[in-house]
mmCIF file of C-alpha atoms in Angstrom:
data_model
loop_
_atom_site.group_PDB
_atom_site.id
_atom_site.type_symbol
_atom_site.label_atom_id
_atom_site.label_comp_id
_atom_site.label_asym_id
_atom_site.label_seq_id
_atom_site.Cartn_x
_atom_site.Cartn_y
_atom_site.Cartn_z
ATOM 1 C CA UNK A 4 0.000 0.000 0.000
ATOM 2 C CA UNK A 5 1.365 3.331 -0.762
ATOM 3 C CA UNK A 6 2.238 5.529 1.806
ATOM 4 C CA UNK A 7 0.548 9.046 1.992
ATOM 5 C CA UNK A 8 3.058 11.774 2.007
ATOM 6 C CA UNK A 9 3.192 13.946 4.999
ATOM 7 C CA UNK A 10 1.401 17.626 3.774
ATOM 8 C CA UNK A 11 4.161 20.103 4.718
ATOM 9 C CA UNK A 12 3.023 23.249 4.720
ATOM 10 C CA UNK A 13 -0.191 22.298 6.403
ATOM 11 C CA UNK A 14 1.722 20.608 9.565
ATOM 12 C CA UNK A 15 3.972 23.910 9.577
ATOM 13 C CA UNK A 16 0.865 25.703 9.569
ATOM 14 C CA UNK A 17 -0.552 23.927 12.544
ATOM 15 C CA UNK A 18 2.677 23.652 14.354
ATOM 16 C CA UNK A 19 2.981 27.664 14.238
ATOM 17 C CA UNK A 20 -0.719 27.982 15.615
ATOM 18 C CA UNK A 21 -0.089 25.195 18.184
ATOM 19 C CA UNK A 22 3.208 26.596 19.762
ATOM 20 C CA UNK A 23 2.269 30.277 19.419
ATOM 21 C CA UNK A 24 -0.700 29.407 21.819
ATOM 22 C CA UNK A 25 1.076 26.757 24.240
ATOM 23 C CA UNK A 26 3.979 28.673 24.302
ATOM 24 C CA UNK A 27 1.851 31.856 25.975
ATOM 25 C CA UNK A 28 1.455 28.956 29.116
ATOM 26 C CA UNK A 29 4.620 26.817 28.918
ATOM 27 C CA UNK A 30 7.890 25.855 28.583
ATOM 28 C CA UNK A 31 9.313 24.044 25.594
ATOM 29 C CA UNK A 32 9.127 20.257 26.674
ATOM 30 C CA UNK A 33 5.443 20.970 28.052
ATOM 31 C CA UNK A 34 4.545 21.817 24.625
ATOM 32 C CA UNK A 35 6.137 18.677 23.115
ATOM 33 C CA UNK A 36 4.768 16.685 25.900
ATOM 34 C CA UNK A 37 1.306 18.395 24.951
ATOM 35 C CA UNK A 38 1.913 17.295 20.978
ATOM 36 C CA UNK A 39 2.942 13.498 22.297
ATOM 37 C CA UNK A 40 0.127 13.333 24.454
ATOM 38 C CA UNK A 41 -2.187 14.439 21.557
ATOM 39 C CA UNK A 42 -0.944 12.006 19.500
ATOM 40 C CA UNK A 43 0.924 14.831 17.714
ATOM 41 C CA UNK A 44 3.784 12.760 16.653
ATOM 42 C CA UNK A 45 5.233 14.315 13.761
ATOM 43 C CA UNK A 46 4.487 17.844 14.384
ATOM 44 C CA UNK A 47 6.604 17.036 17.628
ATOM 45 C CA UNK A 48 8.958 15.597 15.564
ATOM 46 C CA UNK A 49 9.013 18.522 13.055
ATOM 47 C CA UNK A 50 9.598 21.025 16.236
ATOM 48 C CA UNK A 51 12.335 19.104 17.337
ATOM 49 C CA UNK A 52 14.498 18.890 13.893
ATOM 50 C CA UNK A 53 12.945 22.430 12.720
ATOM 51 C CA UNK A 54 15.177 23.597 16.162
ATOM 52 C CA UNK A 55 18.259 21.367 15.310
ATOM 53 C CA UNK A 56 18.804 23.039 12.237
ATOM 54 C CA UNK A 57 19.523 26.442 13.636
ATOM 55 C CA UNK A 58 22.963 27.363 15.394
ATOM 56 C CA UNK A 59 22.386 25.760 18.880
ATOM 57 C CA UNK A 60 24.626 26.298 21.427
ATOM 58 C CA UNK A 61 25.969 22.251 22.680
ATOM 59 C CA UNK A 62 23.021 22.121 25.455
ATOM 60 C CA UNK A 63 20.287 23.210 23.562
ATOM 61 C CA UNK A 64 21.544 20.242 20.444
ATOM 62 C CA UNK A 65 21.360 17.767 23.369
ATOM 63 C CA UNK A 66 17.939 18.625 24.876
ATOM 64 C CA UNK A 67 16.907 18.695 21.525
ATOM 65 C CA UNK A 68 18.130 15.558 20.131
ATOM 66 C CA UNK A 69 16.649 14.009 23.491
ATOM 67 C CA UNK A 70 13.462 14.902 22.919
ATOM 68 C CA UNK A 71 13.486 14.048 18.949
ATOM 69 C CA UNK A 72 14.067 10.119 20.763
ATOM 70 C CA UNK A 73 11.923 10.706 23.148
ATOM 71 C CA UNK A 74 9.140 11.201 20.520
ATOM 72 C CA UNK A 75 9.768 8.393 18.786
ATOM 73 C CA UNK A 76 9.716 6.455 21.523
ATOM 74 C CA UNK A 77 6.079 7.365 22.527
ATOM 75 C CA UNK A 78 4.883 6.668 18.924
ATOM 76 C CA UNK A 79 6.966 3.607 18.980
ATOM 77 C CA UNK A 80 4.729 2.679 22.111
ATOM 78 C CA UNK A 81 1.450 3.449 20.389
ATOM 79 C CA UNK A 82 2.407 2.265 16.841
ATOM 80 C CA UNK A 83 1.845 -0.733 15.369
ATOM 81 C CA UNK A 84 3.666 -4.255 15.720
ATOM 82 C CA UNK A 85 4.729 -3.261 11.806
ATOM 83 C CA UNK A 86 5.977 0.186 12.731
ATOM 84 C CA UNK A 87 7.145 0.164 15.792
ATOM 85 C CA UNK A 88 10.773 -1.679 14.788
ATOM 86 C CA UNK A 89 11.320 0.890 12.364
ATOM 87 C CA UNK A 90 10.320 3.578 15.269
ATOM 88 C CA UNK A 91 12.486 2.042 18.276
ATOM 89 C CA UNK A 92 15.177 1.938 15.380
ATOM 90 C CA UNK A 93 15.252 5.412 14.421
ATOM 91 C CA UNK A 94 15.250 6.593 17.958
ATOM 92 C CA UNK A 95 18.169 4.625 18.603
ATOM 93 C CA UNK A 96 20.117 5.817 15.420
ATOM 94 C CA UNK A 97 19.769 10.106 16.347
ATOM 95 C CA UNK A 98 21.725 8.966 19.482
ATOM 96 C CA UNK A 99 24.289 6.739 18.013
ATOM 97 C CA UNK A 100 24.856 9.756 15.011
ATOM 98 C CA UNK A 101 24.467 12.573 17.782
ATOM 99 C CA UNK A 102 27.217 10.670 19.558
ATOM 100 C CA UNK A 103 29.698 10.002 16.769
ATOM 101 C CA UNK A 104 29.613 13.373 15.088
ATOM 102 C CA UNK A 105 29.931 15.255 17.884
ATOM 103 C CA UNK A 106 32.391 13.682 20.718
ATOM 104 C CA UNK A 107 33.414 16.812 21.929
ATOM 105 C CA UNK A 108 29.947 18.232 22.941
ATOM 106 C CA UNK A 109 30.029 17.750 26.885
ATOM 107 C CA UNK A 110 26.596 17.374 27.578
ATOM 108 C CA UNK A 111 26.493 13.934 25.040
ATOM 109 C CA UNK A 112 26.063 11.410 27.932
ATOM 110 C CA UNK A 113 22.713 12.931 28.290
ATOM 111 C CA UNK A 114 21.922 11.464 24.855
ATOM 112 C CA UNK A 115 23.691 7.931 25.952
ATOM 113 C CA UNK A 116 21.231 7.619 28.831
ATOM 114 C CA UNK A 117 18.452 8.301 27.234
ATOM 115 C CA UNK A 118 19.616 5.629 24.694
ATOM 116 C CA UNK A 119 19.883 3.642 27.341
ATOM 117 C CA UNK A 120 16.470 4.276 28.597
ATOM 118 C CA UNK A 121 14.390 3.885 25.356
ATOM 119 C CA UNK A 122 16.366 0.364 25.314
ATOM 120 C CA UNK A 123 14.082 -0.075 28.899
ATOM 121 C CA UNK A 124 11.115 1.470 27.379
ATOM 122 C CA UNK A 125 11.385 -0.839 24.589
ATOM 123 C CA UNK A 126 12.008 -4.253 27.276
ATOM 124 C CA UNK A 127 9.171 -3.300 29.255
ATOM 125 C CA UNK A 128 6.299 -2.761 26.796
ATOM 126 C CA UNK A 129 7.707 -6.327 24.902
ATOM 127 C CA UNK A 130 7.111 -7.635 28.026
ATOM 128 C CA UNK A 131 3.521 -6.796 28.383
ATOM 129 C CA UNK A 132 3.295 -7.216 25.302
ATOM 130 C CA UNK A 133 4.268 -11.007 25.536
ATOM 131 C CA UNK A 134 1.470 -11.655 28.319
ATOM 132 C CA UNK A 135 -1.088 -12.066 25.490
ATOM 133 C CA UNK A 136 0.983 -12.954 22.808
ATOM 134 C CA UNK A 137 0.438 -16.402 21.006
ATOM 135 C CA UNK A 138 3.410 -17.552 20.937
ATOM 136 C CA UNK A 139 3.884 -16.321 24.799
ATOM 137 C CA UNK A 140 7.234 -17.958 25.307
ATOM 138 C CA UNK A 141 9.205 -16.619 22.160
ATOM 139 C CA UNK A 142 7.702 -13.375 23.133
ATOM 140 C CA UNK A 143 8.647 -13.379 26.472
ATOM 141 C CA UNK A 144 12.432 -14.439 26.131
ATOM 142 C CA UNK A 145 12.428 -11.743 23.204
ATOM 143 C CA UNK A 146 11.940 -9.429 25.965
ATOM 144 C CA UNK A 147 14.179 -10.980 28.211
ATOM 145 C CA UNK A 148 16.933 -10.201 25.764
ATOM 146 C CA UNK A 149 15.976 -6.323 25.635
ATOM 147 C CA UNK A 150 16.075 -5.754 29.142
ATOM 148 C CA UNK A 151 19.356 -7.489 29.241
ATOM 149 C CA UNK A 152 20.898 -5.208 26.706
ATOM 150 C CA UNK A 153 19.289 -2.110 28.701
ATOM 151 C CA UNK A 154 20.958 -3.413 32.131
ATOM 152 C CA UNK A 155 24.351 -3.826 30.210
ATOM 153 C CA UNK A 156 24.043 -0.384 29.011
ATOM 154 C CA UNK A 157 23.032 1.154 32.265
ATOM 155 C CA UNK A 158 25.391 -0.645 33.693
ATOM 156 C CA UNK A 159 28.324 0.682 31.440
ATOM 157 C CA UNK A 160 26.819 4.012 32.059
ATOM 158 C CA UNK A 161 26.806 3.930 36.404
ATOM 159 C CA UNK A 162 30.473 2.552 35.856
ATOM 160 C CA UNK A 163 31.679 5.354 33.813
ATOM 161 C CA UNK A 164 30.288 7.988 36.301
ATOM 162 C CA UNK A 165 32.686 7.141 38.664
ATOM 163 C CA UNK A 166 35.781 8.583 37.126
ATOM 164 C CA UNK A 167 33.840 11.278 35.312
ATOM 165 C CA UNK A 168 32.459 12.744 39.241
ATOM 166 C CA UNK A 169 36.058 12.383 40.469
ATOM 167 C CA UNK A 170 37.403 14.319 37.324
ATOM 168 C CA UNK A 171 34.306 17.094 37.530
ATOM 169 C CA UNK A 172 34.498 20.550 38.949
ATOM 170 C CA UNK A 173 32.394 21.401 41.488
ATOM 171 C CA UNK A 174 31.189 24.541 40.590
ATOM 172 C CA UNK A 175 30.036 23.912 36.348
ATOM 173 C CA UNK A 176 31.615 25.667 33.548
ATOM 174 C CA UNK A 177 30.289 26.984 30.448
ATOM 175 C CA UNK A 178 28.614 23.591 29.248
ATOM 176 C CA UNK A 179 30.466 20.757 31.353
ATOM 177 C CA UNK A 180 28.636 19.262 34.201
ATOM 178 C CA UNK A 181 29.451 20.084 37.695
ATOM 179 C CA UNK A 182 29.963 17.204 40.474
ATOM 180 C CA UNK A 183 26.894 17.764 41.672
ATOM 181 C CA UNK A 184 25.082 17.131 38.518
ATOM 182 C CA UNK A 185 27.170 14.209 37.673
ATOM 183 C CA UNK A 186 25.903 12.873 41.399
ATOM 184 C CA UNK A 187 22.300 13.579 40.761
ATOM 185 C CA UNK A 188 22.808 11.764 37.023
ATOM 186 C CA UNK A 189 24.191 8.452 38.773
ATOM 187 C CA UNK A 190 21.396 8.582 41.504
ATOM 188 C CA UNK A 191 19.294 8.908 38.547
ATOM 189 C CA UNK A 192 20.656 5.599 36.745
ATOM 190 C CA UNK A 193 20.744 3.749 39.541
ATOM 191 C CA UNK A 194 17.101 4.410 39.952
ATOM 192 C CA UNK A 195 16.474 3.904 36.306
ATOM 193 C CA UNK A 196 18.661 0.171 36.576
ATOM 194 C CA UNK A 197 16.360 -1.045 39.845
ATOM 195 C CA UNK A 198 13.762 -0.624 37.806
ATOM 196 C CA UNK A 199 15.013 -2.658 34.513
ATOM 197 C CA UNK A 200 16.170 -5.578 37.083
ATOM 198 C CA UNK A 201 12.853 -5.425 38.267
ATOM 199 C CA UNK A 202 11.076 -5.494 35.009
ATOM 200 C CA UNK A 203 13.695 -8.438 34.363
ATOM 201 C CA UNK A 204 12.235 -10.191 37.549
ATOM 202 C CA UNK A 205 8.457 -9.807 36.466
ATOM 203 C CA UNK A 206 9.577 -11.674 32.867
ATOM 204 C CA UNK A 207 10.692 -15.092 35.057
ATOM 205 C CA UNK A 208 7.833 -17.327 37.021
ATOM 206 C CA UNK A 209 6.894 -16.269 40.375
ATOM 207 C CA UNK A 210 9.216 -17.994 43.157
ATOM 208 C CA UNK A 211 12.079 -19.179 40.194
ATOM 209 C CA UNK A 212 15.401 -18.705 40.770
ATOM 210 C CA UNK A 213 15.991 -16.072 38.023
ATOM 211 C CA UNK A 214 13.314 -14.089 39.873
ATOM 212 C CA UNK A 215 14.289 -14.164 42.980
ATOM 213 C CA UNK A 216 17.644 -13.096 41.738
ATOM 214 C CA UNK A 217 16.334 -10.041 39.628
ATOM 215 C CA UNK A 218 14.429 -8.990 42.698
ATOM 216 C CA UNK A 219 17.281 -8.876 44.673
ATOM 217 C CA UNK A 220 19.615 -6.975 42.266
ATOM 218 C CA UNK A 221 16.659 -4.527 42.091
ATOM 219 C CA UNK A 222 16.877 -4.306 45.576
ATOM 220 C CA UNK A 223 20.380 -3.767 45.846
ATOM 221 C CA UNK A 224 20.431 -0.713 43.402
ATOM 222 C CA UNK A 225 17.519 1.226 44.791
ATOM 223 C CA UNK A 226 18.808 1.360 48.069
ATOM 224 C CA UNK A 227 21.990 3.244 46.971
ATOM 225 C CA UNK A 228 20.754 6.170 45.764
ATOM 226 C CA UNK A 229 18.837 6.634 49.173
ATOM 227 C CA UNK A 230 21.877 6.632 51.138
ATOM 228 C CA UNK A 231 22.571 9.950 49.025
ATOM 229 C CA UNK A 232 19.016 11.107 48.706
ATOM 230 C CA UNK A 233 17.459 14.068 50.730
ATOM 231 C CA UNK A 234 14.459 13.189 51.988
ATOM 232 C CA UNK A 235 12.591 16.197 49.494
ATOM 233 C CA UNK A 236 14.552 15.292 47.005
ATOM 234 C CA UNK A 237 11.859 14.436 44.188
ATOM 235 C CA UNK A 238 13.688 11.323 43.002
ATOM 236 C CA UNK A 239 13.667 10.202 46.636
ATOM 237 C CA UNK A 240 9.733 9.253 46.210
ATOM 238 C CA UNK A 241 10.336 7.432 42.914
ATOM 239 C CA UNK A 242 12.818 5.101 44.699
ATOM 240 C CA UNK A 243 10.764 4.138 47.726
ATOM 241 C CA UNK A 244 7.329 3.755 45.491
ATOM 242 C CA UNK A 245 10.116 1.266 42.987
ATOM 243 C CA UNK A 246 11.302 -0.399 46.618
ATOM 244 C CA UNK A 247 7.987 -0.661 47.618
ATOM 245 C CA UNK A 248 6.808 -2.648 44.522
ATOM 246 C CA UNK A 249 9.872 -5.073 44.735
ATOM 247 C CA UNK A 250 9.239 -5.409 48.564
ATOM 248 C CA UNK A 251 5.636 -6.640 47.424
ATOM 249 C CA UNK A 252 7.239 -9.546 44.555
ATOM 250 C CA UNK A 253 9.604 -10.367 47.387
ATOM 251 C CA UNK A 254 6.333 -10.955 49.618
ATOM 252 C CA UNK A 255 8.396 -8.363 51.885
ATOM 253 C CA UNK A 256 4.212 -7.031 52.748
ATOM 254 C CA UNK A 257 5.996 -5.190 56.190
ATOM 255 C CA UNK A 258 8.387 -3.821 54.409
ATOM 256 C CA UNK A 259 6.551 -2.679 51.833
ATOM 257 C CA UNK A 260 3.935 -1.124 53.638
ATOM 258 C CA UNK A 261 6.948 0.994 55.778
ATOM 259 C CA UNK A 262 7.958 2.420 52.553
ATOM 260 C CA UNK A 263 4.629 3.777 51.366
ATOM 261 C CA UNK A 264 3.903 5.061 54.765
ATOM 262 C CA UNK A 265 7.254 7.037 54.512
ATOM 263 C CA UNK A 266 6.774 7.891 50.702
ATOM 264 C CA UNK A 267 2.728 9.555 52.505
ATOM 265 C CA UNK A 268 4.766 11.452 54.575
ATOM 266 C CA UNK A 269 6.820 13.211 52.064
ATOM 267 C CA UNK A 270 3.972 14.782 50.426
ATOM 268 C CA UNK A 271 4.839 13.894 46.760
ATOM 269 C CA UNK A 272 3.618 15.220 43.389
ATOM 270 C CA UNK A 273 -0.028 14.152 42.519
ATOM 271 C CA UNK A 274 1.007 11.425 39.825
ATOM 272 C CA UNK A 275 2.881 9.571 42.666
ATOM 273 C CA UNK A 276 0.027 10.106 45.266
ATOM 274 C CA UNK A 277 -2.465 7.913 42.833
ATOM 275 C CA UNK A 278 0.918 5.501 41.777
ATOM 276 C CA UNK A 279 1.392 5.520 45.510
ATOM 277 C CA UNK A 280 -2.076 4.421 46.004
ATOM 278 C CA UNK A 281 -2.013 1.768 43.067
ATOM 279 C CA UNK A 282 0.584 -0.140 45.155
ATOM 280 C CA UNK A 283 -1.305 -0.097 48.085
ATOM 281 C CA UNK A 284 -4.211 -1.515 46.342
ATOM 282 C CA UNK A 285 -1.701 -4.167 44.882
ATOM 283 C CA UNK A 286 0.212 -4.587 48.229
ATOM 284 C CA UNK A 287 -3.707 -5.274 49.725
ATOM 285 C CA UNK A 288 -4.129 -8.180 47.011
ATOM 286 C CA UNK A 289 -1.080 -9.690 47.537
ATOM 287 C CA UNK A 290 -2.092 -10.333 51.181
ATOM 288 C CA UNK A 291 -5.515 -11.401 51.135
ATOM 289 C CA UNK A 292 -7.161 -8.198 51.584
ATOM 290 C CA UNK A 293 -9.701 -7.674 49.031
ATOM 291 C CA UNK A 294 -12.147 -5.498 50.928
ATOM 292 C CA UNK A 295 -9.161 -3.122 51.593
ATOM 293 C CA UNK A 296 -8.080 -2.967 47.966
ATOM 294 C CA UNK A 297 -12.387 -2.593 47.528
ATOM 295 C CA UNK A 298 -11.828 0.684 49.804
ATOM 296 C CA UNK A 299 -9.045 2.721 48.598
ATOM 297 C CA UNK A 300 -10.497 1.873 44.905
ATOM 298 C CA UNK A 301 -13.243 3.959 46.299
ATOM 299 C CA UNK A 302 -11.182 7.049 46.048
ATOM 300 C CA UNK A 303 -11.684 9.979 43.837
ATOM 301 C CA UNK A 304 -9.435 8.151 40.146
ATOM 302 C CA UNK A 305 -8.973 12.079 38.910
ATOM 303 C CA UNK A 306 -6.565 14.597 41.798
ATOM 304 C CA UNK A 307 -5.871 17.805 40.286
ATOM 305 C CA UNK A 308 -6.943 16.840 36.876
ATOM 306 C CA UNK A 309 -4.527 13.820 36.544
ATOM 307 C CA UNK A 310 -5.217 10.242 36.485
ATOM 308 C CA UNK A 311 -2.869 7.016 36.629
ATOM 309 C CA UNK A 312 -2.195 4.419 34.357
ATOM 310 C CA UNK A 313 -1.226 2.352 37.615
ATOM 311 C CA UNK A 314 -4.245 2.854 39.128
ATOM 312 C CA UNK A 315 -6.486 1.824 36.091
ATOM 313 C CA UNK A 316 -3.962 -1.191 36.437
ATOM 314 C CA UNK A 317 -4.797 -2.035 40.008
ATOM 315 C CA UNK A 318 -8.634 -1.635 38.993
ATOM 316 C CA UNK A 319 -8.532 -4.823 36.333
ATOM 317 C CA UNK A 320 -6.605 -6.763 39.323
ATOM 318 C CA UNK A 321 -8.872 -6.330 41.907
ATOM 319 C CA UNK A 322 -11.595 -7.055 39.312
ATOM 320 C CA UNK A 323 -9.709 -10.361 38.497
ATOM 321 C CA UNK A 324 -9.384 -11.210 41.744
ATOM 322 C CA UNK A 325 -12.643 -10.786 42.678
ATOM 323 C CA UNK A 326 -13.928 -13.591 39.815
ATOM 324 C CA UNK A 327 -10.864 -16.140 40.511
ATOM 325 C CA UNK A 328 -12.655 -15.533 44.425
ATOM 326 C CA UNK A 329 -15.840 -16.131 43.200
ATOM 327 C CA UNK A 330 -15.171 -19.486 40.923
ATOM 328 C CA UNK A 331 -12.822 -20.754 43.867
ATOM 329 C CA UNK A 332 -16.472 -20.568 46.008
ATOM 330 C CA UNK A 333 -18.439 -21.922 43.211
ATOM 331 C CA UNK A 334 -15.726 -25.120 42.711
ATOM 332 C CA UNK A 335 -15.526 -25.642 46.261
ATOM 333 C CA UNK A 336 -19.319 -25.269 46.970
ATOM 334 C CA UNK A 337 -19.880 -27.952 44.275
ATOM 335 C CA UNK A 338 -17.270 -30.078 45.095
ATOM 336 C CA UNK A 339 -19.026 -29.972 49.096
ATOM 337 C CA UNK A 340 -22.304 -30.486 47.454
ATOM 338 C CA UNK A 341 -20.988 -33.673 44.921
ATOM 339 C CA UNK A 342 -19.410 -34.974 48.229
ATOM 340 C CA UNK A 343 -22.492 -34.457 50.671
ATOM 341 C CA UNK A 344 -24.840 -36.107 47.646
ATOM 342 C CA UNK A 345 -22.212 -38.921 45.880
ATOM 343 C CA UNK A 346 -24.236 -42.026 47.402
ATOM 344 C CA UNK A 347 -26.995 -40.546 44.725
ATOM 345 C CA UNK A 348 -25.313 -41.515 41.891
#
């Protein structure tokens, strides 16, 4: 089938109208995030190489060719099993070119952790993916391999921070990253690795060896960025809702629950209040306690406008649960009855 060719000077059109307006109420990536969230693909990708092409000074070319992969990535996510190779493929190229052409930009290992990061994008959606797939198996090791080649590049990445903190000024210059910054990057990756270990774990069988393993790897990363962490800090709430999760596929329910009670207590940003509450709900079906994942679903979805794919999430499980509840009662009220009335047949 032939492709349609992208009208030009009507996207231009509309991508002048759109940014005039959004940019009267926000920053740059809020208006790309308002294009991706629209669906808006390649008018965000038309902003994004529209910007490249003028002179931009090193940090502007990153944040630039960051979110160019970024919206890929999002239309990778929504595309097509067809497309979405092509998609994942592209966004993988800008950073390998970005990298090779220019070396000496110092703000380039932004670009090689993002990399890194669309490689977990990429592992986790296979993985869901593979839950319904036909051929569940091939599907699932598939996406066993890409979260492998994410860890081994965020790996590669924590291990090269190292020497680059020790080598860092403290205070940043022109374009080069400061200590600090290279600190708050490797806190950052070390978040962004518990996680891929822990979408690893969720690809093996509950209680297996490989999973247990994952878990505990997960385990072991999240906890040293905490060590580091303010309590404010914003990526301090990310780690202990991660740890809390991992606590709960450990069947660590104590521990778990500790974490979300200090993640309450932090007061964090709306979308991790309902993520926050998701787990709960999950942490509650893990141990039994159906009415009490019944009760906190009974809390307003929408705070402040927002809403959480998590939550929506924790909705179907309770759901699920509730009917694998209800059958267990049926099987076991027939099998009583059969029992109770055998000498009848």
């Amino acid at each position: 089938m032939h492709k349609r060719r992208p009208n030009w000077p009507v996207l231009l059109l509309i991508l002048l109208v759109f940014t005039a307006t959004a940019r009267a109420q926000s920053t740059e990536p809020e208006l790309l995030d308002g294009l991706r969230q629209r669906g808006l693909f390649e008018l965000a990708r038309v902003h994004c190489q529209s910007q490249l092409k003028l002179s931009q000074p090193p940090r502007q070319q990153v944040e630039w060719t960051v979110e160019w992969m970024r919206t890929l990535a999002a239309e990778a996510q929504q595309a097509g099993a067809a497309e979405q190779e092509q998609l994942w493929k592209s966004a993988a190229d800008i950073a390998a070119d970005f990298i090779a052409q220019q070396p000496r930009n110092p703000r380039s290992l932004l670009v090689a952790v993002h990399a890194a990061l669309l490689q977990l994008s990429r592992g986790q959606l296979q993985r869901l993916e593979a839950e319904i797939a036909s051929d569940s198996g091939a599907a699932t090791e598939l996406a066993r391999q890409q979260l492998r080649l994410a860890i081994r590049q965020l790996q590669q990445l924590d291990g090269e921070m190292l020497q680059l903190i020790r080598q860092a000024p403290q205070q940043s210059q022109g374009d080069e990253f400061s200590s600090g910054e290279l600190l708050s990057l490797q806190n950052n990756l070390r978040f962004q690795l518990g996680r891929a270990y822990r979408q690893q774990a969720l690809s093996y069988p509950d209680d297996s060896q490989d999973r247990i393993a994952a878990l505990g790897r997960a385990t072991e990363q999240l906890e040293k960025p905490l060590t580091q962490l303010a309590e404010d800090d914003p990526l301090t709430a990310q780690v202990l809702l991660e740890l809390a999760a991992v606590a709960r596929l450990r069947k660590q329910s104590a521990q778990a629950a500790l974490l979300l009670e200090r993640l309450e207590k932090i007061q964090p940003a709306v979308r991790l209040v309902l993520a926050a509450r998701a787990e709960k709900i999950q942490l509650a079906l893990a141990n039994g306690e159906t009415a009490s994942a019944i009760e906190l679903l009974q809390l307003p979805r929408r705070l402040s406008g927002e809403i959480s794919p998590n939550l929506d999430m924790a909705l179907l499980d309770t759901y699920l649960t509730l009917a694998r509840d209800a059958d267990s009662r049926w099987i076991a009220a027939a099998w009583t009855n059969w029992k109770n009335n055998r000498s009848s047949w």
